[in-house]
PDB file of C-alpha atoms in Angstrom:
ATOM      1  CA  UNK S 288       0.000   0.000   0.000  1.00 57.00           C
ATOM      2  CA  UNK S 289       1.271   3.181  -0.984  1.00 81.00           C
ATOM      3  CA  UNK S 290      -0.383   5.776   1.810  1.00 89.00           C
ATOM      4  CA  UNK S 291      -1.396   3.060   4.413  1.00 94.00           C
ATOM      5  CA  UNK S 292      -3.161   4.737   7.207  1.00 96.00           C
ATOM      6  CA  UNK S 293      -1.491   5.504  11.088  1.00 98.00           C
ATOM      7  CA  UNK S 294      -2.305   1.947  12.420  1.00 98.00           C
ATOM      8  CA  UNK S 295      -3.471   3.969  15.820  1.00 98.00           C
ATOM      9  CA  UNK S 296      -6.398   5.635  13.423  1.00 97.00           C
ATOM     10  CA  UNK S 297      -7.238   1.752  12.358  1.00 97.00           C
ATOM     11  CA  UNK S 298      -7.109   1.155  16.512  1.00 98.00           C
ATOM     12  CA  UNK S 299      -9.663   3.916  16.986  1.00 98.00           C
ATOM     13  CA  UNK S 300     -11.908   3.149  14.078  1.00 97.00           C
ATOM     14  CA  UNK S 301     -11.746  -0.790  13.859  1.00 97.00           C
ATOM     15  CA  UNK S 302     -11.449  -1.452  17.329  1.00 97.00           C
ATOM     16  CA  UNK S 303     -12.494   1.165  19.904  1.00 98.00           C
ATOM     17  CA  UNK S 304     -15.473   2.615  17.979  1.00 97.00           C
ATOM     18  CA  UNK S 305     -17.519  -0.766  17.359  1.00 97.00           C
ATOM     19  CA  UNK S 306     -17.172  -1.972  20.198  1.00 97.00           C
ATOM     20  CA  UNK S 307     -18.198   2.114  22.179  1.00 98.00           C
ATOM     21  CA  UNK S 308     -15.259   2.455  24.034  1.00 97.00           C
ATOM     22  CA  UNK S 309     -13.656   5.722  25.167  1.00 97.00           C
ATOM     23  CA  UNK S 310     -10.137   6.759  25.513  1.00 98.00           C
ATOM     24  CA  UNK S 311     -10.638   6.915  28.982  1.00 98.00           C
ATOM     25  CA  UNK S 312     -11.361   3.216  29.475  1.00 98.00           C
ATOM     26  CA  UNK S 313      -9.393   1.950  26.991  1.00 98.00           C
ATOM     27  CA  UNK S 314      -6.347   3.613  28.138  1.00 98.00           C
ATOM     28  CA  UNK S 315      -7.573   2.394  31.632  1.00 98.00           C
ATOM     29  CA  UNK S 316      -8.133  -1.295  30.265  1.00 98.00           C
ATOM     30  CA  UNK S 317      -4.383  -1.121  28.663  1.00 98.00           C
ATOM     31  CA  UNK S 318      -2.775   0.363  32.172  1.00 98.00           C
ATOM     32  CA  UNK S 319      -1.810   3.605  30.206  1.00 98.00           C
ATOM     33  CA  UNK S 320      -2.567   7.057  30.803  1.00 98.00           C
ATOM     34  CA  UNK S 321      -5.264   8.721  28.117  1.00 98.00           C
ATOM     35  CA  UNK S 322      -2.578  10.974  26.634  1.00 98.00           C
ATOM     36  CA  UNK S 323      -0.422   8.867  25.795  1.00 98.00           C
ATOM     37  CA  UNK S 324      -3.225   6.789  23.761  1.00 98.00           C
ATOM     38  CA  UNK S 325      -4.553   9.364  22.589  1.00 98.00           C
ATOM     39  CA  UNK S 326      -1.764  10.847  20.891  1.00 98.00           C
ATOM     40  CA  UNK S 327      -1.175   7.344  19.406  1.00 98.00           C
ATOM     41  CA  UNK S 328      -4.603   7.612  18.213  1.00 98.00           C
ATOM     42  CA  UNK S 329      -4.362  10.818  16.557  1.00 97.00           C
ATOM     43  CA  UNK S 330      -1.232   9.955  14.550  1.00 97.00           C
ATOM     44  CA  UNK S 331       1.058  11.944  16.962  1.00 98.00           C
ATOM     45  CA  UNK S 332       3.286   8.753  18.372  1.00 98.00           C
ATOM     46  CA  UNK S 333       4.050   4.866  17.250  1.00 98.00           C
ATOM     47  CA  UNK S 334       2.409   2.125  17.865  1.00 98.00           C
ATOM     48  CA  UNK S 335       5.607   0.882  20.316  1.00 98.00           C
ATOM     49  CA  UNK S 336       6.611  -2.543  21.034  1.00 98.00           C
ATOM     50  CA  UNK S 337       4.846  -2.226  24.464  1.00 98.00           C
ATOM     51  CA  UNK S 338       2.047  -0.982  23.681  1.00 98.00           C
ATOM     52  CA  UNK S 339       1.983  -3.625  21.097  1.00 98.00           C
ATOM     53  CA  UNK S 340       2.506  -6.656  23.541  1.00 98.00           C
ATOM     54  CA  UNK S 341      -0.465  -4.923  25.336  1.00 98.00           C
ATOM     55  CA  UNK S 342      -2.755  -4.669  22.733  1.00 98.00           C
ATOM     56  CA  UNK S 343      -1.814  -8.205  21.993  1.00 98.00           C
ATOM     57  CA  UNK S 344      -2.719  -9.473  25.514  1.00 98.00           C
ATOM     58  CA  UNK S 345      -6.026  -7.239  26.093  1.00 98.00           C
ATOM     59  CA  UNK S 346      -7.050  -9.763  22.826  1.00 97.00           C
ATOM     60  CA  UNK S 347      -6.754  -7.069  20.266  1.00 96.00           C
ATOM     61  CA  UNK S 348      -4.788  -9.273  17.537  1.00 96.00           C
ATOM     62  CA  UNK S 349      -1.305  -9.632  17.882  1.00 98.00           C
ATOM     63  CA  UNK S 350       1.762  -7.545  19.173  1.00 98.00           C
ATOM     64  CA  UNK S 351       3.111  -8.805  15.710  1.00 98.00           C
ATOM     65  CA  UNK S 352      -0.077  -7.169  13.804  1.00 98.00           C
ATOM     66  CA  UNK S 353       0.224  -3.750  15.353  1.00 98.00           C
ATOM     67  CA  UNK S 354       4.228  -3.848  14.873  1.00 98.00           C
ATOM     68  CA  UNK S 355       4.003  -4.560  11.545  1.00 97.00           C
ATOM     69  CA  UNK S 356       1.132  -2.059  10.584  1.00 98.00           C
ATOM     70  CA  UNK S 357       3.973   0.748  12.574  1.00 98.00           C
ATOM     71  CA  UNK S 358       6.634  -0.684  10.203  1.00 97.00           C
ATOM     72  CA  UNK S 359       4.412  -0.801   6.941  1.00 96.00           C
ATOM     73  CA  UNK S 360       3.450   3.003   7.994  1.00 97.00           C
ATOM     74  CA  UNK S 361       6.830   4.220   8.525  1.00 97.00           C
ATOM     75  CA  UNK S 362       8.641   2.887   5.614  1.00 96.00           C
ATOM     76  CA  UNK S 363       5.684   3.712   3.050  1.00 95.00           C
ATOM     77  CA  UNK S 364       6.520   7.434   4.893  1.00 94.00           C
ATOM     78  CA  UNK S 365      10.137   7.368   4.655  1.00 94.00           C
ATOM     79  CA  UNK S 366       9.668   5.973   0.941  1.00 92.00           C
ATOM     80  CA  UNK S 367       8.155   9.446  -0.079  1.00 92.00           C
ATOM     81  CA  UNK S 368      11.372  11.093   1.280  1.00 92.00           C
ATOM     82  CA  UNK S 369      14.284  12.206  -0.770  1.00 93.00           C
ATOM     83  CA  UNK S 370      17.256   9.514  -0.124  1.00 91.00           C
ATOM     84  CA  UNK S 371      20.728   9.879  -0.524  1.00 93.00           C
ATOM     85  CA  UNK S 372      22.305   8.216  -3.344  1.00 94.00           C
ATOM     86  CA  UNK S 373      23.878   5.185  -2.389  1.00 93.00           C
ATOM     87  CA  UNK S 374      26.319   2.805  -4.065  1.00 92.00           C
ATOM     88  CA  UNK S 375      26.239  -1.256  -3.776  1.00 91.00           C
ATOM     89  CA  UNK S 376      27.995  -2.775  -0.812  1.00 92.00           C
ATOM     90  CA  UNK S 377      29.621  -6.688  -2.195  1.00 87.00           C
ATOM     91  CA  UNK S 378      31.295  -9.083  -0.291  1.00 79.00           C
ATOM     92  CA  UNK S 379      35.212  -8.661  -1.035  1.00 67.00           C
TER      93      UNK S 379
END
């Protein structure tokens, strides 16, 4: 995918809207205070490894899943950056 969405925006919209939940008591459920979800949510910080492995064990997929959705974002980001050029690196 080419402009994949901020996997916290797929958290909010896939996961805490069906199923009516706030910020509040998510963040509560996941032992994390509301800001720092919510500024996950809003596209303003990473899905992190720990917040990943908690996702994972409050049932929401996998720490994997969320991981790799933060990877697929980030490189599809840095892929619409201007890169150096770079020259091949062979075994001697």
């Amino acid at each position: 995918m080419k402009n994949p969405p901020h996997p916290g925006s797929l958290l909010h919209e896939d996961v805490f809207v069906p199923l009516n939940l706030s910020v509040t008591e998510a963040a509560a459920r996941l032992a994390m205070s509301r800001v720092a979800l919510s500024r996950v949510l809003n596209g303003r910080a990473d899905i992190s490894p720990d917040l990943a492995i908690r996702l994972g064990r409050a049932g929401v997929s996998t720490a994997r899943f969320w991981l790799t959705l933060q990877t697929n974002y980030d490189l599809a980001r840095a892929m619409t950056q201007e890169q150096p050029e770079v020259q091949m690196i062979q075994a001697a």
